[in-house]
Every structure is written in structure tokens, then in C-alpha cells.
XYZ file of C-alpha atoms in Angstrom:
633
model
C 145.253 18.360 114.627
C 146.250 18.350 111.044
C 149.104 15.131 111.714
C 146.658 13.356 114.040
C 145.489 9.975 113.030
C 143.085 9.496 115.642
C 139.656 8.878 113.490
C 137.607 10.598 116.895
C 138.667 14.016 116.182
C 136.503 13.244 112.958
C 138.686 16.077 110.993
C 136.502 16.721 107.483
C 138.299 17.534 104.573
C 136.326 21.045 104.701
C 138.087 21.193 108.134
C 141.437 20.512 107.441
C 141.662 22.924 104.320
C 140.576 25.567 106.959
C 143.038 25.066 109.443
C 145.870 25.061 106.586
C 144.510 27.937 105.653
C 144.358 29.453 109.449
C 147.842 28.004 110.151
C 149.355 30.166 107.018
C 147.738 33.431 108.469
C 148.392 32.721 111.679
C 152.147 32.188 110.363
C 151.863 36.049 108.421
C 150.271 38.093 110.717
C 152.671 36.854 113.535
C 155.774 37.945 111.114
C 153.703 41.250 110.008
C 152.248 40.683 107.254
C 148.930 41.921 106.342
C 146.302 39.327 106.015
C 144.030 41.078 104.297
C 145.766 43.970 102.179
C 145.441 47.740 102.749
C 143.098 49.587 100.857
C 145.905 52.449 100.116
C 149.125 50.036 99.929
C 151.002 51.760 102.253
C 153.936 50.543 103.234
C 153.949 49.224 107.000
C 156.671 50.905 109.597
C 157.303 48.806 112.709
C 159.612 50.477 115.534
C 162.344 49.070 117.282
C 159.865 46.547 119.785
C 157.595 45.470 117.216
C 160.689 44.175 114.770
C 162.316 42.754 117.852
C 158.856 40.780 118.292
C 158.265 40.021 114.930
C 161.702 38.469 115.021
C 161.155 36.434 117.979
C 158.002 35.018 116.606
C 159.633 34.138 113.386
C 162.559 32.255 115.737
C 159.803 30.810 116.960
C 157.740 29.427 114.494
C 160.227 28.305 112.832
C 161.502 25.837 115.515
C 157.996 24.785 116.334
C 157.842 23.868 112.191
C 161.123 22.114 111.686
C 160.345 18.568 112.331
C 156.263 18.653 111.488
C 156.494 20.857 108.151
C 158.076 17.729 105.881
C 155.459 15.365 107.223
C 152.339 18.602 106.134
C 153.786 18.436 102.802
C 154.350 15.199 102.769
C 150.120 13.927 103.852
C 148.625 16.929 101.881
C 151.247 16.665 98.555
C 147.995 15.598 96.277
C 145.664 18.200 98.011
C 145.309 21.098 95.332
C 142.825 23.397 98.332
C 145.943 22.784 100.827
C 149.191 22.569 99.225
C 149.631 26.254 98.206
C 148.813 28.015 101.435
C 151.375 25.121 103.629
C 154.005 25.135 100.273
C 154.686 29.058 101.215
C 154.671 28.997 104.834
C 158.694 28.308 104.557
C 158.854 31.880 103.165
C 158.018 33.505 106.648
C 160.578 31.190 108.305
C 164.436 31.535 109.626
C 165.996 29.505 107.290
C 169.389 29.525 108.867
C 167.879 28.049 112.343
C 167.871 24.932 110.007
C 171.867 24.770 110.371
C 171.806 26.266 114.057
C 169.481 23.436 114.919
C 171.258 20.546 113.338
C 167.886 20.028 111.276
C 169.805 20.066 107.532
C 167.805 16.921 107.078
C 164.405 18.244 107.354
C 165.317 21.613 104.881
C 166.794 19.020 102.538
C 163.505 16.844 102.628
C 161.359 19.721 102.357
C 162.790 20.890 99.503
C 162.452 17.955 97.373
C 158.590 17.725 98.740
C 157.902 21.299 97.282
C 159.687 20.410 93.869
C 157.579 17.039 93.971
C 154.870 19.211 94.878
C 155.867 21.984 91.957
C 155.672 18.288 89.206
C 152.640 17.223 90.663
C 150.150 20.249 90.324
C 149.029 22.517 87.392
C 147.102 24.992 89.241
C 148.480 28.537 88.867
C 148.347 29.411 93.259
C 150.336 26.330 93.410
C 152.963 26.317 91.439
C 153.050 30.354 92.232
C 153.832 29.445 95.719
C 155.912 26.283 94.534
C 158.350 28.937 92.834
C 158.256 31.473 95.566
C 159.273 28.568 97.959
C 162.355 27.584 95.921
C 163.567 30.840 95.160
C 163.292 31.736 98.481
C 165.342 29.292 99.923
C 168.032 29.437 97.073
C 168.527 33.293 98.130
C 167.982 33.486 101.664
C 169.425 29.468 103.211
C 173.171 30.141 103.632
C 176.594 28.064 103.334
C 175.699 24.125 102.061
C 172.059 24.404 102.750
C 171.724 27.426 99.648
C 174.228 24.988 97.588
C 172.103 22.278 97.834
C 168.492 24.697 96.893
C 170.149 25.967 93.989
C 170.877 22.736 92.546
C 167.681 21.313 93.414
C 166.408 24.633 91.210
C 168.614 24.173 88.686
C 167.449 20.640 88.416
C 163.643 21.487 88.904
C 164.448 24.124 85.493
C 166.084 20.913 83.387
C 163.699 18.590 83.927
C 160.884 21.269 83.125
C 162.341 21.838 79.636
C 162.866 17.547 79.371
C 159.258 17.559 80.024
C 158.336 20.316 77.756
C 160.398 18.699 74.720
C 158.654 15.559 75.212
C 154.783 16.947 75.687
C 155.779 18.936 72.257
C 157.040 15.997 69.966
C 153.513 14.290 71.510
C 151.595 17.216 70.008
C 153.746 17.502 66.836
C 153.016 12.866 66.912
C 149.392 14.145 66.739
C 148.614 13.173 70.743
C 147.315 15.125 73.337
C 147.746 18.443 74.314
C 147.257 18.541 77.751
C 150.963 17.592 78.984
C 152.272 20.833 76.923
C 149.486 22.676 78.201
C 150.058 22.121 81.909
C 154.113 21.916 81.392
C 153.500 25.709 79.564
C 151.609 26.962 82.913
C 154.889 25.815 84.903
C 157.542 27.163 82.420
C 155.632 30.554 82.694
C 155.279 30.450 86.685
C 159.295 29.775 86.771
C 159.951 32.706 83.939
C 157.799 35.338 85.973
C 160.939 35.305 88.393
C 163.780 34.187 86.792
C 165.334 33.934 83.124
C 164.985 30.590 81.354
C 167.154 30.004 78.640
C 164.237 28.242 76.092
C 166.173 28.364 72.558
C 165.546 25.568 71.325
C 161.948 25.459 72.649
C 161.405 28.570 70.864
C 162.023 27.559 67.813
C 159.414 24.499 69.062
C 156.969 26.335 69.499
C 157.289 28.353 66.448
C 157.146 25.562 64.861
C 153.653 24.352 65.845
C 152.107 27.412 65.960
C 152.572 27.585 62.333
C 151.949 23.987 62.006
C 148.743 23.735 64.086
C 146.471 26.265 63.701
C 143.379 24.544 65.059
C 145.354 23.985 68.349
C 143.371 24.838 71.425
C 143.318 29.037 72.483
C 145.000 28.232 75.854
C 147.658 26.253 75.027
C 148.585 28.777 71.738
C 147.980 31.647 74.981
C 150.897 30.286 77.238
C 153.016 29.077 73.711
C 153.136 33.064 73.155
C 153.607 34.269 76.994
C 156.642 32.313 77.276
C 157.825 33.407 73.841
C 157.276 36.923 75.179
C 159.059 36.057 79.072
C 162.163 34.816 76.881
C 162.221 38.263 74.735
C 161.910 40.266 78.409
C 164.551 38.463 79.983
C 167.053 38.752 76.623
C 166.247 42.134 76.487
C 166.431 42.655 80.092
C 170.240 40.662 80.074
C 171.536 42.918 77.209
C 170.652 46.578 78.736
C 172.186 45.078 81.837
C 175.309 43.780 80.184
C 178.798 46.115 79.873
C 179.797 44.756 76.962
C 176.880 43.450 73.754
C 177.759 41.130 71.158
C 176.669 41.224 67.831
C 175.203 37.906 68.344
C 173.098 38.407 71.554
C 171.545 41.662 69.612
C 171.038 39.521 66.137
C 169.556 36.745 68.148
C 167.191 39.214 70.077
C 166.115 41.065 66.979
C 165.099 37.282 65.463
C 162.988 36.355 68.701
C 161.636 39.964 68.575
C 160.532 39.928 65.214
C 159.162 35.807 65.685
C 157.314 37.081 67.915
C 155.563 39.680 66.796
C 154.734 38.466 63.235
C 152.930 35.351 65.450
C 151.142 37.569 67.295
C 150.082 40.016 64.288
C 148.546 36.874 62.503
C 146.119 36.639 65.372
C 145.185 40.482 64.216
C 145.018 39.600 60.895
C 142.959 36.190 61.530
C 141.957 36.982 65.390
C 140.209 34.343 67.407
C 136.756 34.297 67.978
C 135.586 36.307 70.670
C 131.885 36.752 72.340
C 130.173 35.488 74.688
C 130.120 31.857 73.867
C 133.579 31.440 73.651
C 135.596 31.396 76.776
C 138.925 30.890 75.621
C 138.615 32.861 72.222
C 138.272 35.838 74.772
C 141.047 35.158 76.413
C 143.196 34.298 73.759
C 142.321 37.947 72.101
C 143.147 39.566 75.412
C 146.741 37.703 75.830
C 147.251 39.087 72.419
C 146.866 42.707 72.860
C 148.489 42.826 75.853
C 151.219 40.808 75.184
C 151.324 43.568 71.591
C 151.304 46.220 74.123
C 154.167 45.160 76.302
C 156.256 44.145 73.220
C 155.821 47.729 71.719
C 156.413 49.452 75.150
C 159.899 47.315 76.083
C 161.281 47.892 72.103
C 159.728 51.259 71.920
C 162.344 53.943 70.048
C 162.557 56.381 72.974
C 164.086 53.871 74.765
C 167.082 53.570 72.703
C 167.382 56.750 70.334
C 170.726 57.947 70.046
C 172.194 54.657 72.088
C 174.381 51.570 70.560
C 171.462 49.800 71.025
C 169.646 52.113 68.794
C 168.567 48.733 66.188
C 166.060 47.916 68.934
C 163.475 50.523 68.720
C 160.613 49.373 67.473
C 156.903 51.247 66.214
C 154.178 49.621 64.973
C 153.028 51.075 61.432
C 148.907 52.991 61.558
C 147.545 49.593 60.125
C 148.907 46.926 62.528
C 147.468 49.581 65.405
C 144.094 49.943 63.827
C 144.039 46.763 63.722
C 145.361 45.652 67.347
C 142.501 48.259 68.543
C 140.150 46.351 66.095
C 140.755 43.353 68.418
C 140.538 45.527 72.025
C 137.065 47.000 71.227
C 136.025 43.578 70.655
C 136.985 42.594 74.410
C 135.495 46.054 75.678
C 132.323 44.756 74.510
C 132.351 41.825 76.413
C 130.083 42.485 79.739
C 131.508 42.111 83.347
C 128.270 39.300 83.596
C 129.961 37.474 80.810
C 133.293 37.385 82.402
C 132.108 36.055 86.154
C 130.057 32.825 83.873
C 133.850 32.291 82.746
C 134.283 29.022 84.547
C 138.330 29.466 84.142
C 139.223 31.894 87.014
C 142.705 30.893 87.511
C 144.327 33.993 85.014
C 140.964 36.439 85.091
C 142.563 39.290 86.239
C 144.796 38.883 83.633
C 142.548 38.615 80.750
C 139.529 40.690 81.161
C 138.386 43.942 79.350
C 140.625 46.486 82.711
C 143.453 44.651 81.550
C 142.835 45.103 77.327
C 142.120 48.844 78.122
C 145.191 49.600 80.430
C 147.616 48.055 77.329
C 145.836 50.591 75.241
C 146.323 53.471 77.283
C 149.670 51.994 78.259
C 151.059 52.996 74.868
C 149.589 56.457 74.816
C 150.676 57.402 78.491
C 154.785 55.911 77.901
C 154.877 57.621 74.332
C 155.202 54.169 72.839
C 153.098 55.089 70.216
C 152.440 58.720 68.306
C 148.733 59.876 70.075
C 146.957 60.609 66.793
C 145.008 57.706 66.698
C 144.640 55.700 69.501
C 144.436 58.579 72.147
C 140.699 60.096 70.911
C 139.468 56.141 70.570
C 139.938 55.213 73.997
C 138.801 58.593 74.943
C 135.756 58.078 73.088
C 134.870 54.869 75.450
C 134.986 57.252 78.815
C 131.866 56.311 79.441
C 130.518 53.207 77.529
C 131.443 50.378 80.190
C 131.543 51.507 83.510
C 133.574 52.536 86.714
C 136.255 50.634 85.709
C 137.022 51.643 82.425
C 136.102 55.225 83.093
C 138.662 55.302 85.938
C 141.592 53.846 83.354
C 140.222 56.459 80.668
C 140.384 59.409 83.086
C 144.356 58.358 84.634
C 145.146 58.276 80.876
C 144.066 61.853 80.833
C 145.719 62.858 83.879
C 148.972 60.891 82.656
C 148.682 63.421 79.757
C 148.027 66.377 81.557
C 150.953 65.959 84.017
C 153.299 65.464 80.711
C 152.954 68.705 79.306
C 154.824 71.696 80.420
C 152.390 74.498 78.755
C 150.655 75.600 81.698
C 148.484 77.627 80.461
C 147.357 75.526 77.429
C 147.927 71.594 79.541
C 144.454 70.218 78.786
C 144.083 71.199 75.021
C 147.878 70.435 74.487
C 147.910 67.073 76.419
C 145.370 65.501 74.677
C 145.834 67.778 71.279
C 141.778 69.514 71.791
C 141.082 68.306 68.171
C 141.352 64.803 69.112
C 138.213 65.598 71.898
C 136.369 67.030 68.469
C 137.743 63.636 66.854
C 136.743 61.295 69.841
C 133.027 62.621 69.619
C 132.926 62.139 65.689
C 133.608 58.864 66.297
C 131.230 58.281 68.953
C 128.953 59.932 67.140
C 129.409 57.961 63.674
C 129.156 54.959 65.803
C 125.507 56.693 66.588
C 124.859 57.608 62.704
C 125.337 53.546 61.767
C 123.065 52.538 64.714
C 120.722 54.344 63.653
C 120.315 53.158 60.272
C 118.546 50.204 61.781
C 114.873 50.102 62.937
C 115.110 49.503 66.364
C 113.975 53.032 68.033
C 115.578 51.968 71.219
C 119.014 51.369 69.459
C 118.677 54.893 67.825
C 117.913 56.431 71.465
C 120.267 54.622 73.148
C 123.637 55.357 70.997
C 122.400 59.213 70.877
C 122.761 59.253 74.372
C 125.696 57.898 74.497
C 127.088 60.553 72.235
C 125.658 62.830 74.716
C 127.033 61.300 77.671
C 130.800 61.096 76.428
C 129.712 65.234 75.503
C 129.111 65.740 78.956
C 131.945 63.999 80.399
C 134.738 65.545 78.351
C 133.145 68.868 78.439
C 132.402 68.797 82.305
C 136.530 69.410 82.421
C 136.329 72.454 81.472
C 134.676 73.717 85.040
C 135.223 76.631 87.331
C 138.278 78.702 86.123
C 139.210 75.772 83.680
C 136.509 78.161 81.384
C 138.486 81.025 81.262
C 141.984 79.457 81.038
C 141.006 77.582 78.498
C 138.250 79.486 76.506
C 140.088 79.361 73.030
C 140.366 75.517 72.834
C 135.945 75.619 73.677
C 135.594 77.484 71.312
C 137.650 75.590 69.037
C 135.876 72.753 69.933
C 132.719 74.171 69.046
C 133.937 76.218 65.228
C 134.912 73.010 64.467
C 131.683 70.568 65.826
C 129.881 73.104 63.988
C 131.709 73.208 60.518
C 131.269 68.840 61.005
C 127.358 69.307 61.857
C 126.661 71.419 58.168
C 128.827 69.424 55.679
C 126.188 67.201 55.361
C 122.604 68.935 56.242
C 120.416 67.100 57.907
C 122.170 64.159 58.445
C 124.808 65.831 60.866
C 122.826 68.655 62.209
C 122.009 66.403 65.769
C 125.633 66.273 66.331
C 124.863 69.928 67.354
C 122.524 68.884 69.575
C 124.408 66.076 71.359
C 127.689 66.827 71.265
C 128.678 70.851 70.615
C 125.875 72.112 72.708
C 127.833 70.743 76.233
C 130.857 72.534 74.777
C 128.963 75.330 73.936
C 127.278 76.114 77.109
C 131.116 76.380 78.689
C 131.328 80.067 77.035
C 130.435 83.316 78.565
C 127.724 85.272 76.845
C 129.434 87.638 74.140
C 131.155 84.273 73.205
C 127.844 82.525 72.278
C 125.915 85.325 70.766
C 128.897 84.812 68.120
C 128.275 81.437 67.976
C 124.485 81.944 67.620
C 124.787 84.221 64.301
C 127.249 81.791 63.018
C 124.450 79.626 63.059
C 121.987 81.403 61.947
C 124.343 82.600 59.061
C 124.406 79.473 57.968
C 120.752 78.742 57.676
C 119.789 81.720 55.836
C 119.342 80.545 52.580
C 117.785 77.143 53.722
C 114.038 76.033 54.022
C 114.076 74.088 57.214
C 110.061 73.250 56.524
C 111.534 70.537 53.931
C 112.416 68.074 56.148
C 111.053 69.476 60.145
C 112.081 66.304 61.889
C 116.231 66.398 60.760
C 116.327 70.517 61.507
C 114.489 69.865 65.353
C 118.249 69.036 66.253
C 119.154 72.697 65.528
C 116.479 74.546 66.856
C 117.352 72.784 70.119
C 120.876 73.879 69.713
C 119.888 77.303 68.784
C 117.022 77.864 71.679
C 119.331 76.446 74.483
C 122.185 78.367 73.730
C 120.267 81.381 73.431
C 118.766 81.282 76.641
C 121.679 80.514 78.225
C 122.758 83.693 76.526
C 120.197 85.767 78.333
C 120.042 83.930 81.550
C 124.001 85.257 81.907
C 123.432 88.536 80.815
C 120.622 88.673 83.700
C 123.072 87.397 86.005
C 126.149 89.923 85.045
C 123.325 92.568 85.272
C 122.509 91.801 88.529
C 126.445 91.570 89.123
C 127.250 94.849 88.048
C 124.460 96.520 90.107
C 125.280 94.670 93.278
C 128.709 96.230 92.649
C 127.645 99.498 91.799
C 125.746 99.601 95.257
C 128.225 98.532 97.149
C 130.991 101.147 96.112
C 132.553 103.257 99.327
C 132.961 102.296 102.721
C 130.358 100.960 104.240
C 129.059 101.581 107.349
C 129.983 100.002 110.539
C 127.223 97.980 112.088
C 127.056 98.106 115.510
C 125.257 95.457 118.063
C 125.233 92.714 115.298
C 124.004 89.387 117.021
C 126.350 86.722 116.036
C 123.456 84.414 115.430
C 121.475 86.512 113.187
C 124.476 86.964 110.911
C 124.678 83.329 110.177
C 120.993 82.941 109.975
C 120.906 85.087 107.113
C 120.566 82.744 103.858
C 119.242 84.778 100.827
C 117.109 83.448 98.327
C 115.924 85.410 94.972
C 114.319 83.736 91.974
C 117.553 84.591 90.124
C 119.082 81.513 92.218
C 116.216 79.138 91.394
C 116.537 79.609 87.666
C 120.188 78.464 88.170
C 120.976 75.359 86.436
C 123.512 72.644 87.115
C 126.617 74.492 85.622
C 125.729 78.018 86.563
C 126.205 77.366 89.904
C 129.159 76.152 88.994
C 130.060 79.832 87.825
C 128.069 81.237 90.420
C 130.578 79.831 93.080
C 133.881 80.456 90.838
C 132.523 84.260 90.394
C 131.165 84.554 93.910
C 134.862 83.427 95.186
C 136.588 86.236 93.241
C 134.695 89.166 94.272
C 134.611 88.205 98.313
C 138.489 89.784 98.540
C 136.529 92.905 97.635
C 133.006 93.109 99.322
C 132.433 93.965 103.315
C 132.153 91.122 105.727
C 128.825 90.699 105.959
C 127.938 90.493 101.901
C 131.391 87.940 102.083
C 129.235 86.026 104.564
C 125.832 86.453 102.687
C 127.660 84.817 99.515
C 129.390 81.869 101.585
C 125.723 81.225 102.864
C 123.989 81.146 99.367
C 127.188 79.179 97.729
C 126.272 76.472 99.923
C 122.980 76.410 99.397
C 123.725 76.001 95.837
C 126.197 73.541 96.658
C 123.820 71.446 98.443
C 121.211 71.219 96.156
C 123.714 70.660 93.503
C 124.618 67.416 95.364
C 121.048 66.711 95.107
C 120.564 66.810 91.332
């Protein structure tokens, strides 16, 4: 249908892109390959039949392609919606049927239509499928037929960098950009897979970036990918090499070095990013990631006490205040922002998941020392959503998994001061809001102290309290010393930020707490100013009836206990209905909040081993009444 002439099929464009598009699933899914990709990424395990069939089918398809596949490419070469999905089709293919069928020809011709096709399109699926299609048949055609597709590579690579040199001397003339730009998308297509060698266009490209600053934020984007591919792959060629000379490692260190004082100008001078300006945000985000990965390949651990030892690299605090300078900036940037971003060829590689993962990239791989960059990314667990949340909180379990202190994991993972420090600076975020005007501003960043509170101290659940009831407390001595340095102007730190912490302790715990408060407000007239001391009387009235609403509860513990010492008696005739029927309800429960059922469950759960069957059954019955409304709130 696609090769048919005949003008009474009346094939639409819209038609024909959708059988390409049909043809190259149809081509997948009868090799095994998942058309739409798994939710969990397993792996798929075929037995014996199923690879026998899949092999069969790729026999197959193959044959039925040989002669029509060069005359597909050939109609649809100019067709940007068509050319990507029929370009890769040759990857699913049996390339050496080619030689068993006497159809060298047709492989040959094919091969020069995708490296046409590679010259003739900028798009990033098609020349990603271009390169996939060439370095697929340079690895897996055998005898003359892989001869001929690594020459027609090797050619494809030389007149890439002829092309390059020429679109640079037109920028460096003063002419357009646009050939470098599009040449720059294929050089970093080809580098993704394979090393380059780019010398002398490094030093090109050097060259104009210093030379022409105003140039335009994509083209200086894929100037310093391909900078940073060439670094990889040097890198990558000297760790794999037996023997190093003196010259690789000089010439890496140069490129290195190149590199990164381009990309720290941008920190010093970065582009402008907001809403209005498309490729300013992308230009920021290529910079701190391509900072990140720089600083992760070169980091020290890497090569401490090794030959190679001149290699580690660590940023100094200034350049990493100000590369995190530069990744807030993108974090504020709204998903609504990013889907008006009319350029969606490279989004998932420059949006505010991506700017956020670099960050926590150098925590989690000890590129970096955690002091300061660990409690700032904490402190944005909650300010933009799922996503980041979900980045924040693998970060966390990254550093929890790291430690070997069992018994101390959380608090020596993430260093519990910098949880103290993460709120502060949440919080003095709040304190500068709130200098303007705008109530709603005030209200809003106050809440968001009290929401990253929450969140941070809602890990410290269940038996996580006990374990770790020094580092709370901690936590709290030190949120409290913070909240009187400066009275007032501190005090609602109390209030939104020590009080979740707070509330964590058992009962002898916060009565201390409470008359280290009040100790501190002896000498004070709180009448002066009513409105800045309302944040401690909160403090101090929650906390203390949490105090006395535990000490109920323990009461009513320890005379439950006390009545249910000896053996008791056997019940006989129990109905088996009437035992599960039995859900008991007190106002004791309905005074529970939200985190005392929480202890509720983790104290009911420790003293089942020891009560009779039927109170063991009583409890399970109430727990999951509590559990259910729980869910509710």
C-alpha cells in the first residue's frame, strides 16, 4: 500500500505516516519487543518455542523486506513523520540473510539511503534512529557486507566534522548559525554511541564561545554537550587503556579544565531563565547537569590512591553555591511552563526532574562533601510536587542504605543537624516573604515551612521514635535554642517547624521540653508585643496536651495490664461469630489524633505476645478501626 502508485487507493499523507508507523510495530512485536514498555522494566524471558518463533519471524520479515525496504527509504527520504520509524526497522532484521540471499546490492543501497537520510534531517528521533541503523549494521552484517558499513560509518563521521568546520568558519565570517546548529545535533547523536575524535573542533568551539557571547542558547547548549561527550569518551579510553601516556592525561586535564571554566562562566553570568524564555531555561539546565556529570566522572574517590590520582576533581563551596544558585532557578519553573515550551525534541532532558536528579546525583555518589547541598535539596521535599518529592525521598533512601550504623542510619545518613539546617532555611525563605505586604504570601510560605516539618518529621514513625529518640530531641534543643536568639522574630519557627518534631517524644520527654520553655520566658513580658508571642503559646498548649493525652493513655495501659495479670480463664462455648463481632469503642479512641494511632498500633503490637487470645483479638479489631479512619483523614 505504501509503494503503490495507483491514485484510487487515495492514500493521505495522515495515512501513510500511520501505516509506517504500524509496519515498525508490527516488525517489533513479531521479534518480541514490547510496543509499549512495561511499567516495572522487567526484563522479558522467552522459552525454547517462543525464541524458535521469534526467530522464524525475523527470517521472515526479513526476506519479505529485502527488495521493498531501499525503495521505503528511498519515496519517504524527505518525510521527517516517516523516516525514523522505517530508518530502524533494519535493526529487527537478519542481516546475514542479505549474503545467503544474494541481495548484497540491496544492504549496500540501503545503507547509503540511511546515511543520505542521517545528512538530510535535523530532528533528534531521526538521526537517533539514523545512528542506531548504522551501528547496527557495522556490528552485526558479517564478512564484506560489515567491511563495507564500517566504511560507509567512517565516512558518514568525516564528512560530519567537514561539515562542522565549514558551518563554524560561517559563524566565526559573521553568517548564520543554523548549519552549526543542526551539524551540532548530529555530532552529539553520533557521540552518544561512539567516540569522536573532535580536537581540533574543540579548540573551535572554544574559540567562539569566548568570541560570541550573544550567540543563540541552543547552539552554545550542544557547543558544550559535545565538549563534554569528547571529555567522557577520553576519560572513558584512558581508564580502559593498559598502558597511559603522559600526553593522553595532559591533554585530558586541558579539555577537563576548558570545559569547566566555560561552563562556570554561565554560573558566574547565567542565562536568563523564567518563563518567557524558552531556551534561557534550557540552556541553565544543560549547564548544571552537564556540572554534575563532569564532577561525578572526575570525582576524587574515583581515583585516590591510583596513577591516575591527577584526575580527581572537587568543586570549591562557592562554585557549588553557586551551581545550586542556578538549579533553584529551574525548580521554580512550573510543569505548565514547561508543556507551553514549543521545543519538545530534548524536554526530558532539560526540565526541573532532570536539574534536581544532578543535584542529588552528587550527594548520593559522594561526589561532593554533604554539608551543603544535602539539607537544600532536602529543604524542597515538598515545594514542587510528586516528582521532585519522589527524587528528594530516593536521595534519602540512597543515604540511608550507605550507612552502616544501624542503630543511628537516619540521623547519621543525612547528619540530623542538616534536617534542623534544611528547616532554617525553609524557614528564612518564610522570614523574607514575609517582609512584604501580601498576607497571602506570608500564609503561604509559613505553610510551607510547616509542610517540609511534617514531612521530615513524619520519618520518625512507629518504632523509628524510640530508635531514634536522641536525634528528636536533638532536633528540637536545637529548633528551640534558633527560635529565642532573636525574640519575637523567631519564636513561630516553634510553631511551624519544632512542634512536628516535638510531638514525636513520649511524655516525660516533653514535660522537659515544656519547662525548658517556660524557663526561658520567665523574665519576659509577653503582653509587649501579643501577636509575635501567639507562636509560643501554640507551641506550649499543644505540646502540653499532648503531654496529658499520653499520660491518660499509659494510665489506661498500665491498668489494662494490671487486670489482666494470671491466667485467665478458659471460656467455654465461645461462638466464633461473636468473637469477631466484638469491636470496642471508648472515648479514649476518639480523642486519638493522627499520630497517636500511629503509637497506638506500634504499642498495641508489642503487648499482643503477652495478652490472652481474645484481648489479642479485641486489639487487632480496634487497630483497624483506627487504621481505617486514619485512611480517611
Amino acid at each position: 500500500m505504501l509503494l503503490d502508485e495507483n491514485p484510487l487507493i487515495e492514500l493521505t499523507d495522515e495515512d501513510a505516516t500511520n501505516l509506517t508507523r504500524l509496519l515498525f510495530a508490527s516488525v517489533r512485536k513479531a521479534v518480541g519487543e514490547r510496543i509499549v514498555p512495561a511499567s516495572d522494566n522487567r526484563k522479558q524471558y522467552f522459552s525454547k518455542a517462543q525464541k524458535e518463533a521469534i526467530e522464524n519471524n525475523r527470517r521472515d520479515l526479513t526476506i519479505a523486506m529485502m527488495k521493498n525496504y531501499p525503495l521505503l527509504l528511498r519515496k519517504f527520504m524527505a518525510d521527517k513523520a516517516k523516516i525514523s520509524s522505517l530508518v530502524e526497522i533494519i535493526v529487527y532484521m537478519n542481516l546475514e540473510l542479505y549474503s545467503l540471499k544474494r541481495q548484497e546490492q540491496n544492504f549496500r543501497t540501503t545503507l547509503l539511503l540511511i546515511k543520505d537520510a542521517f545528512f538530510k534531517h535535523g530532528e533528534k528521533d531521526a538521526l537517533r534512529s539514523c545512528v542506531k541503523a548504522i551501528k547496527f549494521c557495522s556490528t552485526e552484517s558479517r564478512g564484506e557486507l560489515q567491511d563495507f558499513a564500517r566504511n560507509k560509518l567512517k565516512e558518514l563521521e568525516d564528512e560530519l566534522l567537514d561539515k562542522l568546520k565549514s558551518a563554524t568558519k560561517e559563524v566565526i565570517d559573521g553568517e548564520d548559525e543554523y548549519s552549526l546548529l543542526v551539524n551540532l545535533k548530529r555530532l552529539y547523536e553520533l557521540q552518544l554511541s561512539r567516540p569522536i575524535s573532535i580536537d581540533e573542533l574543540y579548540g573551535d568551539s572554544i574559540t567562539i564561545l569566548h568570541s560570541f557571547r550573544n550567540l543563540d542558547d541552543e547552539v552554545v547548549s550542544f557547543l558544550l554537550l559535545n565538549m563534554y561527550l569528547d571529555v567522557a569518551w577520553s576519560l572513558h579510553s584512558i581508564i580502559n587503556s593498559e598502558t597511559v601516556s603522559e600526553g593522553s592525561l595532559s591533554s585530558l586535564l586541558s579539555k577537563r579544565d576548558t570545559l569547566l571554566e566555560e561552563l562556570e562562566y554561565f554560573l558566574n553570568a547565567p542565562p536568563e531563565v523564567g518563563e518567557g524564555s524558552k531556551s534561557g531555561n534550557q540552556l541553565a539546565c544543560r549547564v548544571c547537569t552537564i556540572l554534575a556529570d563532569v564532577w561525578c566522572l572526575f570525582r576524587k574517590t574515583n581515583f585516590s590512591s591510583t596513577k591516575l590520582e591527577r584526575l580527581g576533581y572537587c568543586p570549591d563551596v562557592s562554585i557549588l553555591q553557586k551551581f545550586w544558585t542556578l538549579c533553584e532557578k529551574q525548580l521554580k519553573i512550573s510543569d505548565d511552563t514547561e508543556d507551553e515550551d514549543l521545543n519538545k525534541e530534548y524536554i526530558e532532558e532539560t526540565n526541573r526532574d532532570t536539574v534536581m536528579i544532578a543535584a542529588a546525583k552528587l550527594i548520593a555518589s559522594d561526589t561532593i562533601p554533604k554539608d551543603y547541598l544535602a539539607p537544600e535539596i532536602i529543604s524542597h521535599f515538598v515545594m514542587h510536587g510528586a516528582g521532585i518529592a519522589e527524587i528528594v525521598k530516593s536521595l534519602i533512601t540512597v543515604l540511608r542504605k550507605k550507612d552502616d550504623n544501624v542503630s543511628e542510619i537516619f540521623l547519621e545518613a543525612l547528619k540530623r543537624v542538616e534536617f534542623l539546617t534544611s528547616i532554617v532555611l525553609a524557614y528564612l525563605r518564610h522570614l523574607e516573604l514575609s517582609r512584604r505586604s501580601d498576607e497571602s504570601i506570608k500564609s503561604e510560605s509559613f505553610q510551607e515551612c510547616k509542610n517540609l516539618a511534617a514531612r521530615l518529621a513524619g520519618i520518625f514513625v512507629g518504632a523509628a521514635r524510640n530508635k531514634h529518640r536522641p536525634e528528636i530531641l536533638k532536633i528540637v534543643k536545637e529548633g528551640i535554642e534558633y527560635a529565642f536568639e532573636d525574640t519575637p522574630k523567631h519564636l513561630s519557627f516553634l510553631e511551624a517547624s519544632v512542634l512536628h518534631f516535638a510531638s514525636r517524644l513520649p511524655a516525660p520527654d516533653i514535660r522537659d521540653v515544656l519547662k525548658d520553655v517556660q524557663k526561658r520566658t520567665e523574665n519576659v513580658n509577653a503582653e509587649e508585643d501579643p501577636s509575635g508571642w501567639r507562636p509560643y503559646n501554640t507551641f506550649y498548649e499543644s505540646l502540653l496536651e499532648k503531654c496529658a493525652k499520653n499520660e491518660g493513655i499509659q494510665d489506661e495501659k498500665e491498668w489494662t495490664t494490671t487486670r489482666q495479670r494470671g491466667r485467665p480463664r478458659k471460656r467455654q462455648n465461645i461462638e466464633g461469630r461473636r468473637l469477631f463481632d466484638e469491636h470496642g469503642s471508648s472515648d479514649e479512641e476518639d480523642s486519638i489524633n493522627t499520630s497517636d494511632q500511629e503509637d497506638a498500633q506500634v504499642e498495641g503490637d508489642e503487648e499482643d505476645d503477652n495478652a490472652p487470645l481474645i484481648h489479642s483479638l479485641k486489639s487487632t479489631s480496634k487497630l483497624r478501626s483506627l487504621r481505617v479512619s486514619r485512611q480517611e483523614n
